[in-house]
């Protein structure tokens, strides 16, 4: 269930990148951080990175039927309306009916993915896809809190007026790209030498981004910290791959 939960969260991240970051469909106002945009991302992260994936796991594992799913969606819609009433959430061009349709899609898609993981986890493409989204969500979530809380680094691009929005847009795209290599490398079980070369390559990319002024760091040691975290991500994916593989062997 762990890879499944993270896979669903990562899949939702893909939708959120388009809807929330690029097209500003709605906004959250939790008031935790001084930066308004980071507050927005925090609200979305709690809702779509923790709550919705958790409910999707519950629905899929217990194989809840259509009317149970409709009842759960009604509950989500009620909470959304309450949040708007309390002023902690606001629609720009988004509508509540879109939330209902999106939840219906992700819940049924989750049930389908769960069946694939249970009965077809030996498929190469499935493992790559699952670990791809796992890498997106784990990197994205951890790096977000690292920046939002400790302000250790920031990617500065001129894509938007708000520099924080530009950071989120760039770093998420970064994770979408490097996750392709992470997942292919881990599923293919390539030798440690090539894994080391991959991490060194990511470090070189980070140094290059710093040199050209896109990556701003609070100290040169931050580059080493990012490299250490990217190495840790590699070991995390290897362990999650083993979870999928052991699941196949023990059925």
Short mmCIF file of C-alpha atoms in Angstrom, two decimals:
data_model
loop_
_atom_site.label_atom_id
_atom_site.label_comp_id
_atom_site.label_asym_id
_atom_site.label_seq_id
_atom_site.Cartn_x
_atom_site.Cartn_y
_atom_site.Cartn_z
CA UNK A 1 0.00 0.00 0.00
CA UNK A 2 2.92 2.38 0.60
CA UNK A 3 4.00 2.60 -3.06
CA UNK A 4 0.35 2.81 -4.06
CA UNK A 5 -0.36 5.72 -1.72
CA UNK A 6 2.71 7.63 -2.91
CA UNK A 7 1.92 6.86 -6.54
CA UNK A 8 -1.58 8.36 -6.20
CA UNK A 9 -0.18 11.44 -4.44
CA UNK A 10 2.37 11.88 -7.23
CA UNK A 11 -0.31 11.50 -9.88
CA UNK A 12 -2.34 14.23 -8.18
CA UNK A 13 0.81 16.40 -8.14
CA UNK A 14 0.78 16.25 -11.93
CA UNK A 15 -2.77 17.57 -12.07
CA UNK A 16 -2.00 20.19 -9.43
CA UNK A 17 0.98 21.45 -11.39
CA UNK A 18 -1.30 22.27 -14.30
CA UNK A 19 -4.38 23.45 -12.39
CA UNK A 20 -2.87 25.20 -9.38
CA UNK A 21 0.62 26.34 -10.39
CA UNK A 22 0.21 27.12 -14.09
CA UNK A 23 -3.46 28.18 -14.24
CA UNK A 24 -4.16 29.31 -10.64
CA UNK A 25 -7.51 27.55 -10.39
CA UNK A 26 -7.93 28.15 -6.65
CA UNK A 27 -6.06 29.40 -3.59
CA UNK A 28 -5.56 28.32 0.02
CA UNK A 29 -4.99 30.71 2.92
CA UNK A 30 -3.85 28.64 5.94
CA UNK A 31 -1.73 31.51 7.29
CA UNK A 32 1.20 29.33 8.39
CA UNK A 33 4.05 30.88 6.38
CA UNK A 34 4.84 34.54 5.76
CA UNK A 35 4.97 33.85 2.03
CA UNK A 36 1.39 33.83 0.66
CA UNK A 37 2.23 31.53 -2.21
CA UNK A 38 3.89 28.98 0.04
CA UNK A 39 0.72 29.09 2.15
CA UNK A 40 -1.23 28.28 -0.98
CA UNK A 41 1.01 25.30 -1.77
CA UNK A 42 0.82 24.12 1.85
CA UNK A 43 -2.97 24.00 1.72
CA UNK A 44 -2.90 22.11 -1.56
CA UNK A 45 -0.24 19.74 -0.23
CA UNK A 46 -2.28 18.80 2.83
CA UNK A 47 -5.46 18.33 0.81
CA UNK A 48 -4.15 16.70 -2.33
CA UNK A 49 -0.91 15.20 -1.03
CA UNK A 50 -2.25 13.58 2.15
CA UNK A 51 -6.04 13.55 2.50
CA UNK A 52 -7.20 12.67 -1.03
CA UNK A 53 -4.56 9.93 -1.54
CA UNK A 54 -5.38 8.44 1.87
CA UNK A 55 -9.07 8.26 1.04
CA UNK A 56 -8.20 6.79 -2.37
CA UNK A 57 -6.20 4.03 -0.66
CA UNK A 58 -9.14 3.32 1.68
CA UNK A 59 -11.60 3.14 -1.23
CA UNK A 60 -9.33 0.92 -3.31
CA UNK A 61 -8.16 -1.50 -0.62
CA UNK A 62 -11.70 -2.09 0.66
CA UNK A 63 -13.11 -2.00 -2.89
CA UNK A 64 -15.90 0.43 -2.01
CA UNK A 65 -18.76 0.62 -4.49
CA UNK A 66 -20.15 3.50 -6.51
CA UNK A 67 -22.60 4.83 -3.93
CA UNK A 68 -20.00 4.81 -1.15
CA UNK A 69 -17.74 6.83 -3.44
CA UNK A 70 -20.56 9.30 -4.17
CA UNK A 71 -21.17 9.69 -0.42
CA UNK A 72 -17.47 10.39 0.19
CA UNK A 73 -17.42 12.95 -2.62
CA UNK A 74 -20.42 14.70 -1.08
CA UNK A 75 -18.42 14.90 2.15
CA UNK A 76 -15.47 16.47 0.33
CA UNK A 77 -17.74 18.97 -1.41
CA UNK A 78 -19.26 19.94 1.95
CA UNK A 79 -15.79 20.53 3.42
CA UNK A 80 -14.80 22.62 0.39
CA UNK A 81 -17.86 24.81 0.78
CA UNK A 82 -17.11 25.17 4.51
CA UNK A 83 -13.52 26.22 3.77
CA UNK A 84 -14.77 28.89 1.36
CA UNK A 85 -17.22 30.12 3.99
CA UNK A 86 -14.41 30.32 6.57
CA UNK A 87 -12.16 32.17 4.14
CA UNK A 88 -9.30 29.66 4.11
CA UNK A 89 -9.97 28.63 0.51
CA UNK A 90 -11.03 30.54 -2.58
CA UNK A 91 -12.03 29.67 -6.15
CA UNK A 92 -10.55 31.72 -8.99
CA UNK A 93 -12.06 30.06 -12.06
CA UNK A 94 -12.52 26.66 -10.39
CA UNK A 95 -15.98 25.36 -9.45
CA UNK A 96 -17.15 22.84 -6.87
CA UNK A 97 -18.58 20.63 -9.60
CA UNK A 98 -15.06 20.32 -11.03
CA UNK A 99 -13.92 19.01 -7.64
CA UNK A 100 -16.64 16.37 -7.75
CA UNK A 101 -15.64 15.23 -11.22
CA UNK A 102 -11.94 15.22 -10.34
CA UNK A 103 -12.49 13.14 -7.21
CA UNK A 104 -14.67 10.67 -9.11
CA UNK A 105 -11.89 10.30 -11.67
CA UNK A 106 -9.06 9.85 -9.16
CA UNK A 107 -11.04 7.37 -7.00
CA UNK A 108 -11.87 5.08 -9.91
CA UNK A 109 -8.40 5.50 -11.38
CA UNK A 110 -7.01 4.58 -7.98
CA UNK A 111 -9.05 1.37 -7.89
CA UNK A 112 -7.70 0.46 -11.32
CA UNK A 113 -4.07 1.19 -10.35
CA UNK A 114 -4.49 -0.82 -7.14
CA UNK A 115 -5.55 -3.87 -9.13
CA UNK A 116 -2.57 -3.44 -11.42
CA UNK A 117 -0.17 -3.26 -8.46
CA UNK A 118 -1.71 -6.32 -6.81
CA UNK A 119 -1.82 -8.57 -9.85
CA UNK A 120 0.66 -7.19 -12.39
CA UNK A 121 3.51 -5.79 -10.30
CA UNK A 122 6.01 -7.82 -12.35
CA UNK A 123 5.43 -5.58 -15.38
CA UNK A 124 8.37 -3.32 -16.14
CA UNK A 125 6.29 -0.37 -17.37
CA UNK A 126 4.03 -0.48 -14.33
CA UNK A 127 6.98 -0.41 -11.93
CA UNK A 128 8.53 2.48 -13.82
CA UNK A 129 5.25 4.43 -13.75
CA UNK A 130 4.64 3.79 -10.04
CA UNK A 131 8.17 4.73 -9.00
CA UNK A 132 8.07 7.76 -11.28
CA UNK A 133 5.12 9.27 -9.41
CA UNK A 134 6.55 8.14 -6.07
CA UNK A 135 9.72 10.08 -6.83
CA UNK A 136 7.78 13.16 -7.90
CA UNK A 137 5.80 13.36 -4.67
CA UNK A 138 8.59 12.47 -2.24
CA UNK A 139 11.07 14.90 -3.77
CA UNK A 140 8.47 17.61 -4.22
CA UNK A 141 7.03 17.40 -0.71
CA UNK A 142 10.33 17.22 1.14
CA UNK A 143 12.01 19.96 -0.89
CA UNK A 144 8.98 22.23 -0.49
CA UNK A 145 9.06 22.08 3.30
CA UNK A 146 12.84 22.45 3.29
CA UNK A 147 12.53 25.72 1.38
CA UNK A 148 9.34 27.01 3.03
CA UNK A 149 10.61 26.46 6.58
CA UNK A 150 14.39 26.93 6.37
CA UNK A 151 14.77 29.10 3.21
CA UNK A 152 17.97 27.29 2.24
CA UNK A 153 17.64 27.70 -1.52
CA UNK A 154 15.38 29.11 -4.20
CA UNK A 155 15.10 28.63 -7.95
CA UNK A 156 14.72 32.08 -9.50
CA UNK A 157 13.10 32.24 -12.94
CA UNK A 158 11.17 35.07 -14.57
CA UNK A 159 8.18 32.97 -15.57
CA UNK A 160 5.73 34.75 -13.22
CA UNK A 161 5.54 37.99 -11.25
CA UNK A 162 5.64 36.07 -7.96
CA UNK A 163 9.16 34.59 -7.45
CA UNK A 164 7.79 31.88 -5.15
CA UNK A 165 5.40 30.74 -7.85
CA UNK A 166 8.32 30.68 -10.30
CA UNK A 167 10.33 28.56 -7.85
CA UNK A 168 7.52 26.02 -7.45
CA UNK A 169 6.94 25.87 -11.22
CA UNK A 170 10.63 25.33 -11.98
CA UNK A 171 11.49 22.88 -9.20
CA UNK A 172 8.41 20.75 -9.92
CA UNK A 173 9.37 20.59 -13.58
CA UNK A 174 12.87 19.59 -12.44
CA UNK A 175 11.37 16.69 -10.48
CA UNK A 176 9.16 15.64 -13.39
CA UNK A 177 12.28 15.32 -15.53
CA UNK A 178 14.72 13.69 -13.09
CA UNK A 179 12.03 11.20 -12.00
CA UNK A 180 12.21 9.63 -15.46
CA UNK A 181 15.86 8.75 -14.89
CA UNK A 182 15.34 7.73 -11.25
CA UNK A 183 12.56 5.29 -12.05
CA UNK A 184 14.20 3.75 -15.11
CA UNK A 185 17.48 3.32 -13.27
CA UNK A 186 15.95 1.75 -10.16
CA UNK A 187 13.62 -0.62 -12.00
CA UNK A 188 16.42 -1.69 -14.36
CA UNK A 189 18.66 -2.41 -11.34
CA UNK A 190 21.73 -0.92 -12.96
CA UNK A 191 25.09 -1.24 -11.22
CA UNK A 192 26.05 1.06 -8.35
CA UNK A 193 28.75 2.70 -10.51
CA UNK A 194 26.14 4.10 -12.90
CA UNK A 195 23.92 5.10 -9.99
CA UNK A 196 26.85 7.09 -8.60
CA UNK A 197 27.38 8.72 -12.00
CA UNK A 198 23.72 9.71 -12.04
CA UNK A 199 23.96 11.42 -8.63
CA UNK A 200 27.18 13.16 -9.70
CA UNK A 201 25.37 14.29 -12.84
CA UNK A 202 22.55 15.81 -10.77
CA UNK A 203 25.12 17.60 -8.63
CA UNK A 204 26.72 19.04 -11.76
CA UNK A 205 23.31 20.26 -12.91
CA UNK A 206 22.73 21.94 -9.55
CA UNK A 207 26.15 23.63 -9.68
CA UNK A 208 25.48 24.80 -13.23
CA UNK A 209 22.09 26.24 -12.20
CA UNK A 210 23.85 28.05 -9.37
CA UNK A 211 26.53 29.41 -11.70
CA UNK A 212 24.02 30.84 -14.17
CA UNK A 213 21.99 32.45 -11.38
CA UNK A 214 18.88 30.25 -11.39
CA UNK A 215 19.65 28.43 -8.14
CA UNK A 216 20.20 30.75 -5.18
CA UNK A 217 21.58 29.09 -2.04
CA UNK A 218 22.20 30.36 1.48
CA UNK A 219 25.67 28.75 1.44
CA UNK A 220 27.76 26.49 -0.76
CA UNK A 221 27.15 23.63 1.69
CA UNK A 222 23.51 23.61 0.54
CA UNK A 223 24.59 22.04 -2.77
CA UNK A 224 26.11 19.17 -0.77
CA UNK A 225 22.87 18.87 1.23
CA UNK A 226 20.78 18.68 -1.94
CA UNK A 227 23.13 15.99 -3.29
CA UNK A 228 22.77 14.01 -0.05
CA UNK A 229 18.96 14.25 -0.28
CA UNK A 230 18.99 13.13 -3.91
CA UNK A 231 21.14 10.16 -2.91
CA UNK A 232 18.67 9.37 -0.13
CA UNK A 233 15.87 9.51 -2.69
CA UNK A 234 17.66 6.84 -4.70
CA UNK A 235 17.83 4.49 -1.71
CA UNK A 236 14.16 5.17 -0.90
CA UNK A 237 13.11 4.17 -4.42
CA UNK A 238 15.22 1.03 -4.27
CA UNK A 239 13.44 -0.03 -1.08
CA UNK A 240 10.02 0.73 -2.54
CA UNK A 241 10.94 -1.27 -5.64
CA UNK A 242 11.75 -4.19 -3.36
CA UNK A 243 8.34 -3.81 -1.70
CA UNK A 244 6.68 -4.19 -5.09
CA UNK A 245 8.88 -7.16 -6.00
CA UNK A 246 8.33 -8.97 -2.68
CA UNK A 247 4.59 -8.42 -3.04
CA UNK A 248 4.73 -10.31 -6.33
CA UNK A 249 6.71 -13.21 -4.83
CA UNK A 250 4.52 -13.76 -1.76
CA UNK A 251 1.16 -13.96 -3.51
#
